[in-house]
């Protein structure tokens, strides 16, 4: 993704969490640009989206980062398959289900210090955040038109997006950047 994607766009209210997460691996003119280089960046991303209530320790976030990147790779691979009309493989579905299971948590009733009770979540916050992203993807796969998952036609970009156009024929993540570049390139090629 080139300079048009220097910062991720503000998500729309209906944008899917899994798409936003997939695009944390951006491409600048075809070269990968890691937006989650370390545990601190991961935690900041999770906190911004309300996926963790309290900041996990840096060491825990650094340990969790490879698992998040594996999930992202899975989403990128499956979305590439969907964009070409192929469903996820059985291996990919099993991998997604493993992430969903890892994030299981429960609520626990606890006695409060000043009397009464409180209810709190029990489970690893980072596993739960990862499962929330996986859950967003799983729900999309189960409930939506899979043909609407797209990969930007600009090879230097490869941004993932959901095609919400009426015709379902959108090719670029953003017509004002990638779409215009494609039009200019075609015009120049014809002029030669």
PDB file of N, CA, C and O in Angstrom, residues 95-147:
ATOM      1  N   UNK A  95      -8.124 -24.129  12.042  1.00  0.00           N
ATOM      2  CA  UNK A  95      -7.228 -23.144  12.671  1.00  0.00           C
ATOM      3  C   UNK A  95      -8.032 -21.998  13.281  1.00  0.00           C
ATOM      4  O   UNK A  95      -7.740 -21.557  14.406  1.00  0.00           O
ATOM      5  N   UNK A  96      -9.044 -21.530  12.586  1.00  0.00           N
ATOM      6  CA  UNK A  96      -9.894 -20.466  13.118  1.00  0.00           C
ATOM      7  C   UNK A  96     -10.629 -20.944  14.367  1.00  0.00           C
ATOM      8  O   UNK A  96     -10.708 -20.230  15.370  1.00  0.00           O
ATOM      9  N   UNK A  97     -11.133 -22.164  14.340  1.00  0.00           N
ATOM     10  CA  UNK A  97     -11.824 -22.713  15.512  1.00  0.00           C
ATOM     11  C   UNK A  97     -10.896 -22.859  16.719  1.00  0.00           C
ATOM     12  O   UNK A  97     -11.318 -22.653  17.855  1.00  0.00           O
ATOM     13  N   UNK A  98      -9.632 -23.172  16.478  1.00  0.00           N
ATOM     14  CA  UNK A  98      -8.668 -23.254  17.591  1.00  0.00           C
ATOM     15  C   UNK A  98      -8.513 -21.891  18.270  1.00  0.00           C
ATOM     16  O   UNK A  98      -8.456 -21.796  19.494  1.00  0.00           O
ATOM     17  N   UNK A  99      -8.430 -20.843  17.475  1.00  0.00           N
ATOM     18  CA  UNK A  99      -8.301 -19.495  18.046  1.00  0.00           C
ATOM     19  C   UNK A  99      -9.555 -19.163  18.851  1.00  0.00           C
ATOM     20  O   UNK A  99      -9.462 -18.603  19.945  1.00  0.00           O
ATOM     21  N   UNK A 100     -10.705 -19.511  18.331  1.00  0.00           N
ATOM     22  CA  UNK A 100     -11.959 -19.240  19.045  1.00  0.00           C
ATOM     23  C   UNK A 100     -11.989 -19.976  20.383  1.00  0.00           C
ATOM     24  O   UNK A 100     -12.401 -19.416  21.392  1.00  0.00           O
ATOM     25  N   UNK A 101     -11.534 -21.215  20.397  1.00  0.00           N
ATOM     26  CA  UNK A 101     -11.491 -21.999  21.648  1.00  0.00           C
ATOM     27  C   UNK A 101     -10.493 -21.424  22.639  1.00  0.00           C
ATOM     28  O   UNK A 101     -10.749 -21.394  23.840  1.00  0.00           O
ATOM     29  N   UNK A 102      -9.340 -20.978  22.147  1.00  0.00           N
ATOM     30  CA  UNK A 102      -8.306 -20.426  23.029  1.00  0.00           C
ATOM     31  C   UNK A 102      -8.794 -19.197  23.778  1.00  0.00           C
ATOM     32  O   UNK A 102      -8.296 -18.881  24.848  1.00  0.00           O
ATOM     33  N   UNK A 103      -9.741 -18.490  23.217  1.00  0.00           N
ATOM     34  CA  UNK A 103     -10.220 -17.261  23.827  1.00  0.00           C
ATOM     35  C   UNK A 103     -11.398 -17.439  24.759  1.00  0.00           C
ATOM     36  O   UNK A 103     -11.990 -16.464  25.202  1.00  0.00           O
ATOM     37  N   UNK A 104     -11.737 -18.674  25.052  1.00  0.00           N
ATOM     38  CA  UNK A 104     -12.870 -18.896  25.945  1.00  0.00           C
ATOM     39  C   UNK A 104     -12.617 -18.252  27.299  1.00  0.00           C
ATOM     40  O   UNK A 104     -11.517 -18.287  27.829  1.00  0.00           O
ATOM     41  N   UNK A 105     -13.653 -17.675  27.819  1.00  0.00           N
ATOM     42  CA  UNK A 105     -13.575 -17.081  29.147  1.00  0.00           C
ATOM     43  C   UNK A 105     -14.930 -17.244  29.814  1.00  0.00           C
ATOM     44  O   UNK A 105     -15.894 -17.641  29.182  1.00  0.00           O
ATOM     45  N   UNK A 106     -14.963 -16.949  31.039  1.00  0.00           N
ATOM     46  CA  UNK A 106     -16.228 -17.024  31.753  1.00  0.00           C
ATOM     47  C   UNK A 106     -16.297 -15.878  32.742  1.00  0.00           C
ATOM     48  O   UNK A 106     -15.333 -15.172  32.980  1.00  0.00           O
ATOM     49  N   UNK A 107     -17.463 -15.694  33.286  1.00  0.00           N
ATOM     50  CA  UNK A 107     -17.672 -14.658  34.287  1.00  0.00           C
ATOM     51  C   UNK A 107     -17.716 -15.312  35.653  1.00  0.00           C
ATOM     52  O   UNK A 107     -18.182 -16.442  35.800  1.00  0.00           O
ATOM     53  N   UNK A 108     -17.225 -14.592  36.626  1.00  0.00           N
ATOM     54  CA  UNK A 108     -17.171 -15.123  37.981  1.00  0.00           C
ATOM     55  C   UNK A 108     -17.755 -14.094  38.941  1.00  0.00           C
ATOM     56  O   UNK A 108     -17.426 -12.909  38.868  1.00  0.00           O
ATOM     57  N   UNK A 109     -18.619 -14.572  39.825  1.00  0.00           N
ATOM     58  CA  UNK A 109     -19.188 -13.725  40.863  1.00  0.00           C
ATOM     59  C   UNK A 109     -18.194 -13.657  42.011  1.00  0.00           C
ATOM     60  O   UNK A 109     -17.709 -14.673  42.487  1.00  0.00           O
ATOM     61  N   UNK A 110     -17.875 -12.443  42.436  1.00  0.00           N
ATOM     62  CA  UNK A 110     -16.885 -12.260  43.502  1.00  0.00           C
ATOM     63  C   UNK A 110     -17.461 -11.363  44.591  1.00  0.00           C
ATOM     64  O   UNK A 110     -18.219 -10.435  44.300  1.00  0.00           O
ATOM     65  N   UNK A 111     -17.056 -11.635  45.811  1.00  0.00           N
ATOM     66  CA  UNK A 111     -17.464 -10.767  46.922  1.00  0.00           C
ATOM     67  C   UNK A 111     -16.712  -9.451  46.800  1.00  0.00           C
ATOM     68  O   UNK A 111     -15.499  -9.424  46.565  1.00  0.00           O
ATOM     69  N   UNK A 112     -17.429  -8.346  46.933  1.00  0.00           N
ATOM     70  CA  UNK A 112     -16.817  -7.023  46.866  1.00  0.00           C
ATOM     71  C   UNK A 112     -16.238  -6.673  48.232  1.00  0.00           C
ATOM     72  O   UNK A 112     -16.673  -7.187  49.264  1.00  0.00           O
ATOM     73  N   UNK A 113     -15.248  -5.779  48.252  1.00  0.00           N
ATOM     74  CA  UNK A 113     -14.580  -5.398  49.500  1.00  0.00           C
ATOM     75  C   UNK A 113     -15.542  -4.778  50.502  1.00  0.00           C
ATOM     76  O   UNK A 113     -15.441  -5.012  51.698  1.00  0.00           O
ATOM     77  N   UNK A 114     -16.462  -3.972  50.051  1.00  0.00           N
ATOM     78  CA  UNK A 114     -17.368  -3.261  50.951  1.00  0.00           C
ATOM     79  C   UNK A 114     -18.737  -3.943  51.032  1.00  0.00           C
ATOM     80  O   UNK A 114     -19.744  -3.304  51.267  1.00  0.00           O
ATOM     81  N   UNK A 115     -18.749  -5.222  50.822  1.00  0.00           N
ATOM     82  CA  UNK A 115     -20.008  -5.958  50.830  1.00  0.00           C
ATOM     83  C   UNK A 115     -20.594  -6.027  49.437  1.00  0.00           C
ATOM     84  O   UNK A 115     -20.197  -5.321  48.526  1.00  0.00           O
ATOM     85  N   UNK A 116     -21.527  -6.887  49.243  1.00  0.00           N
ATOM     86  CA  UNK A 116     -22.127  -7.079  47.933  1.00  0.00           C
ATOM     87  C   UNK A 116     -21.225  -7.924  47.056  1.00  0.00           C
ATOM     88  O   UNK A 116     -20.312  -8.607  47.526  1.00  0.00           O
ATOM     89  N   UNK A 117     -21.481  -7.845  45.762  1.00  0.00           N
ATOM     90  CA  UNK A 117     -20.754  -8.678  44.817  1.00  0.00           C
ATOM     91  C   UNK A 117     -20.385  -7.896  43.570  1.00  0.00           C
ATOM     92  O   UNK A 117     -20.989  -6.868  43.264  1.00  0.00           O
ATOM     93  N   UNK A 118     -19.407  -8.400  42.862  1.00  0.00           N
ATOM     94  CA  UNK A 118     -19.047  -7.903  41.542  1.00  0.00           C
ATOM     95  C   UNK A 118     -18.933  -9.102  40.619  1.00  0.00           C
ATOM     96  O   UNK A 118     -18.764 -10.241  41.076  1.00  0.00           O
ATOM     97  N   UNK A 119     -19.033  -8.851  39.346  1.00  0.00           N
ATOM     98  CA  UNK A 119     -18.855  -9.903  38.347  1.00  0.00           C
ATOM     99  C   UNK A 119     -17.650  -9.504  37.510  1.00  0.00           C
ATOM    100  O   UNK A 119     -17.556  -8.363  37.040  1.00  0.00           O
ATOM    101  N   UNK A 120     -16.735 -10.425  37.345  1.00  0.00           N
ATOM    102  CA  UNK A 120     -15.542 -10.155  36.550  1.00  0.00           C
ATOM    103  C   UNK A 120     -15.268 -11.270  35.574  1.00  0.00           C
ATOM    104  O   UNK A 120     -15.709 -12.409  35.778  1.00  0.00           O
ATOM    105  N   UNK A 121     -14.562 -10.936  34.495  1.00  0.00           N
ATOM    106  CA  UNK A 121     -14.178 -11.943  33.521  1.00  0.00           C
ATOM    107  C   UNK A 121     -12.947 -12.691  34.007  1.00  0.00           C
ATOM    108  O   UNK A 121     -12.052 -12.103  34.604  1.00  0.00           O
ATOM    109  N   UNK A 122     -12.934 -13.960  33.724  1.00  0.00           N
ATOM    110  CA  UNK A 122     -11.791 -14.797  34.052  1.00  0.00           C
ATOM    111  C   UNK A 122     -11.250 -15.340  32.732  1.00  0.00           C
ATOM    112  O   UNK A 122     -11.992 -15.828  31.891  1.00  0.00           O
ATOM    113  N   UNK A 123      -9.981 -15.225  32.545  1.00  0.00           N
ATOM    114  CA  UNK A 123      -9.352 -15.698  31.321  1.00  0.00           C
ATOM    115  C   UNK A 123      -8.298 -14.700  30.881  1.00  0.00           C
ATOM    116  O   UNK A 123      -8.256 -13.570  31.353  1.00  0.00           O
ATOM    117  N   UNK A 124      -7.458 -15.114  29.986  1.00  0.00           N
ATOM    118  CA  UNK A 124      -6.382 -14.274  29.490  1.00  0.00           C
ATOM    119  C   UNK A 124      -6.935 -13.213  28.547  1.00  0.00           C
ATOM    120  O   UNK A 124      -7.575 -13.530  27.539  1.00  0.00           O
ATOM    121  N   UNK A 125      -6.695 -11.955  28.843  1.00  0.00           N
ATOM    122  CA  UNK A 125      -7.232 -10.846  28.047  1.00  0.00           C
ATOM    123  C   UNK A 125      -6.699 -10.871  26.617  1.00  0.00           C
ATOM    124  O   UNK A 125      -7.434 -10.559  25.673  1.00  0.00           O
ATOM    125  N   UNK A 126      -5.443 -11.248  26.439  1.00  0.00           N
ATOM    126  CA  UNK A 126      -4.879 -11.276  25.087  1.00  0.00           C
ATOM    127  C   UNK A 126      -5.487 -12.408  24.266  1.00  0.00           C
ATOM    128  O   UNK A 126      -5.761 -12.235  23.074  1.00  0.00           O
ATOM    129  N   UNK A 127      -5.720 -13.556  24.887  1.00  0.00           N
ATOM    130  CA  UNK A 127      -6.399 -14.647  24.180  1.00  0.00           C
ATOM    131  C   UNK A 127      -7.821 -14.236  23.814  1.00  0.00           C
ATOM    132  O   UNK A 127      -8.328 -14.553  22.740  1.00  0.00           O
ATOM    133  N   UNK A 128      -8.477 -13.517  24.718  1.00  0.00           N
ATOM    134  CA  UNK A 128      -9.843 -13.081  24.460  1.00  0.00           C
ATOM    135  C   UNK A 128      -9.885 -12.062  23.325  1.00  0.00           C
ATOM    136  O   UNK A 128     -10.786 -12.090  22.482  1.00  0.00           O
ATOM    137  N   UNK A 129      -8.915 -11.151  23.291  1.00  0.00           N
ATOM    138  CA  UNK A 129      -8.855 -10.169  22.200  1.00  0.00           C
ATOM    139  C   UNK A 129      -8.663 -10.849  20.856  1.00  0.00           C
ATOM    140  O   UNK A 129      -9.320 -10.502  19.865  1.00  0.00           O
ATOM    141  N   UNK A 130      -7.781 -11.828  20.830  1.00  0.00           N
ATOM    142  CA  UNK A 130      -7.523 -12.574  19.592  1.00  0.00           C
ATOM    143  C   UNK A 130      -8.776 -13.339  19.171  1.00  0.00           C
ATOM    144  O   UNK A 130      -9.151 -13.368  17.998  1.00  0.00           O
ATOM    145  N   UNK A 131      -9.472 -13.926  20.149  1.00  0.00           N
ATOM    146  CA  UNK A 131     -10.699 -14.660  19.838  1.00  0.00           C
ATOM    147  C   UNK A 131     -11.799 -13.714  19.346  1.00  0.00           C
ATOM    148  O   UNK A 131     -12.617 -14.096  18.510  1.00  0.00           O
ATOM    149  N   UNK A 132     -11.816 -12.476  19.842  1.00  0.00           N
ATOM    150  CA  UNK A 132     -12.817 -11.511  19.369  1.00  0.00           C
ATOM    151  C   UNK A 132     -12.601 -11.205  17.892  1.00  0.00           C
ATOM    152  O   UNK A 132     -13.563 -11.098  17.118  1.00  0.00           O
ATOM    153  N   UNK A 133     -11.344 -11.071  17.496  1.00  0.00           N
ATOM    154  CA  UNK A 133     -11.038 -10.834  16.079  1.00  0.00           C
ATOM    155  C   UNK A 133     -11.449 -12.052  15.261  1.00  0.00           C
ATOM    156  O   UNK A 133     -12.108 -11.934  14.217  1.00  0.00           O
ATOM    157  N   UNK A 134     -11.067 -13.236  15.739  1.00  0.00           N
ATOM    158  CA  UNK A 134     -11.437 -14.478  15.052  1.00  0.00           C
ATOM    159  C   UNK A 134     -12.956 -14.623  14.999  1.00  0.00           C
ATOM    160  O   UNK A 134     -13.517 -15.078  13.992  1.00  0.00           O
ATOM    161  N   UNK A 135     -13.640 -14.223  16.070  1.00  0.00           N
ATOM    162  CA  UNK A 135     -15.097 -14.296  16.096  1.00  0.00           C
ATOM    163  C   UNK A 135     -15.726 -13.373  15.062  1.00  0.00           C
ATOM    164  O   UNK A 135     -16.718 -13.731  14.423  1.00  0.00           O
ATOM    165  N   UNK A 136     -15.148 -12.195  14.879  1.00  0.00           N
ATOM    166  CA  UNK A 136     -15.626 -11.270  13.852  1.00  0.00           C
ATOM    167  C   UNK A 136     -15.546 -11.941  12.481  1.00  0.00           C
ATOM    168  O   UNK A 136     -16.484 -11.873  11.678  1.00  0.00           O
ATOM    169  N   UNK A 137     -14.440 -12.605  12.234  1.00  0.00           N
ATOM    170  CA  UNK A 137     -14.245 -13.292  10.948  1.00  0.00           C
ATOM    171  C   UNK A 137     -15.204 -14.474  10.819  1.00  0.00           C
ATOM    172  O   UNK A 137     -15.840 -14.655   9.776  1.00  0.00           O
ATOM    173  N   UNK A 138     -15.321 -15.267  11.869  1.00  0.00           N
ATOM    174  CA  UNK A 138     -16.211 -16.432  11.837  1.00  0.00           C
ATOM    175  C   UNK A 138     -17.658 -16.002  11.581  1.00  0.00           C
ATOM    176  O   UNK A 138     -18.363 -16.612  10.767  1.00  0.00           O
ATOM    177  N   UNK A 139     -18.099 -14.944  12.247  1.00  0.00           N
ATOM    178  CA  UNK A 139     -19.468 -14.460  12.040  1.00  0.00           C
ATOM    179  C   UNK A 139     -19.661 -13.940  10.620  1.00  0.00           C
ATOM    180  O   UNK A 139     -20.711 -14.149  10.015  1.00  0.00           O
ATOM    181  N   UNK A 140     -18.635 -13.285  10.097  1.00  0.00           N
ATOM    182  CA  UNK A 140     -18.752 -12.819   8.712  1.00  0.00           C
ATOM    183  C   UNK A 140     -18.888 -14.024   7.781  1.00  0.00           C
ATOM    184  O   UNK A 140     -19.747 -14.037   6.899  1.00  0.00           O
ATOM    185  N   UNK A 141     -18.035 -15.026   7.967  1.00  0.00           N
ATOM    186  CA  UNK A 141     -18.077 -16.207   7.108  1.00  0.00           C
ATOM    187  C   UNK A 141     -19.436 -16.898   7.178  1.00  0.00           C
ATOM    188  O   UNK A 141     -19.945 -17.405   6.176  1.00  0.00           O
ATOM    189  N   UNK A 142     -20.035 -16.919   8.353  1.00  0.00           N
ATOM    190  CA  UNK A 142     -21.309 -17.612   8.541  1.00  0.00           C
ATOM    191  C   UNK A 142     -22.510 -16.800   8.072  1.00  0.00           C
ATOM    192  O   UNK A 142     -23.511 -17.378   7.635  1.00  0.00           O
ATOM    193  N   UNK A 143     -22.426 -15.478   8.141  1.00  0.00           N
ATOM    194  CA  UNK A 143     -23.631 -14.657   7.977  1.00  0.00           C
ATOM    195  C   UNK A 143     -23.661 -13.747   6.760  1.00  0.00           C
ATOM    196  O   UNK A 143     -24.651 -13.048   6.557  1.00  0.00           O
ATOM    197  N   UNK A 144     -22.612 -13.686   5.967  1.00  0.00           N
ATOM    198  CA  UNK A 144     -22.559 -12.697   4.891  1.00  0.00           C
ATOM    199  C   UNK A 144     -22.216 -13.340   3.550  1.00  0.00           C
ATOM    200  O   UNK A 144     -21.793 -14.491   3.482  1.00  0.00           O
ATOM    201  N   UNK A 145     -22.343 -12.544   2.514  1.00  0.00           N
ATOM    202  CA  UNK A 145     -21.996 -12.962   1.162  1.00  0.00           C
ATOM    203  C   UNK A 145     -20.473 -12.967   1.037  1.00  0.00           C
ATOM    204  O   UNK A 145     -19.843 -11.906   1.021  1.00  0.00           O
ATOM    205  N   UNK A 146     -19.899 -14.140   0.948  1.00  0.00           N
ATOM    206  CA  UNK A 146     -18.438 -14.268   0.932  1.00  0.00           C
ATOM    207  C   UNK A 146     -17.821 -13.670  -0.334  1.00  0.00           C
ATOM    208  O   UNK A 146     -16.643 -13.328  -0.342  1.00  0.00           O
ATOM    209  N   UNK A 147     -18.629 -13.497  -1.372  1.00  0.00           N
ATOM    210  CA  UNK A 147     -18.110 -12.910  -2.610  1.00  0.00           C
ATOM    211  C   UNK A 147     -17.824 -11.425  -2.450  1.00  0.00           C
ATOM    212  O   UNK A 147     -17.207 -10.817  -3.313  1.00  0.00           O
TER     213      UNK A 147
END
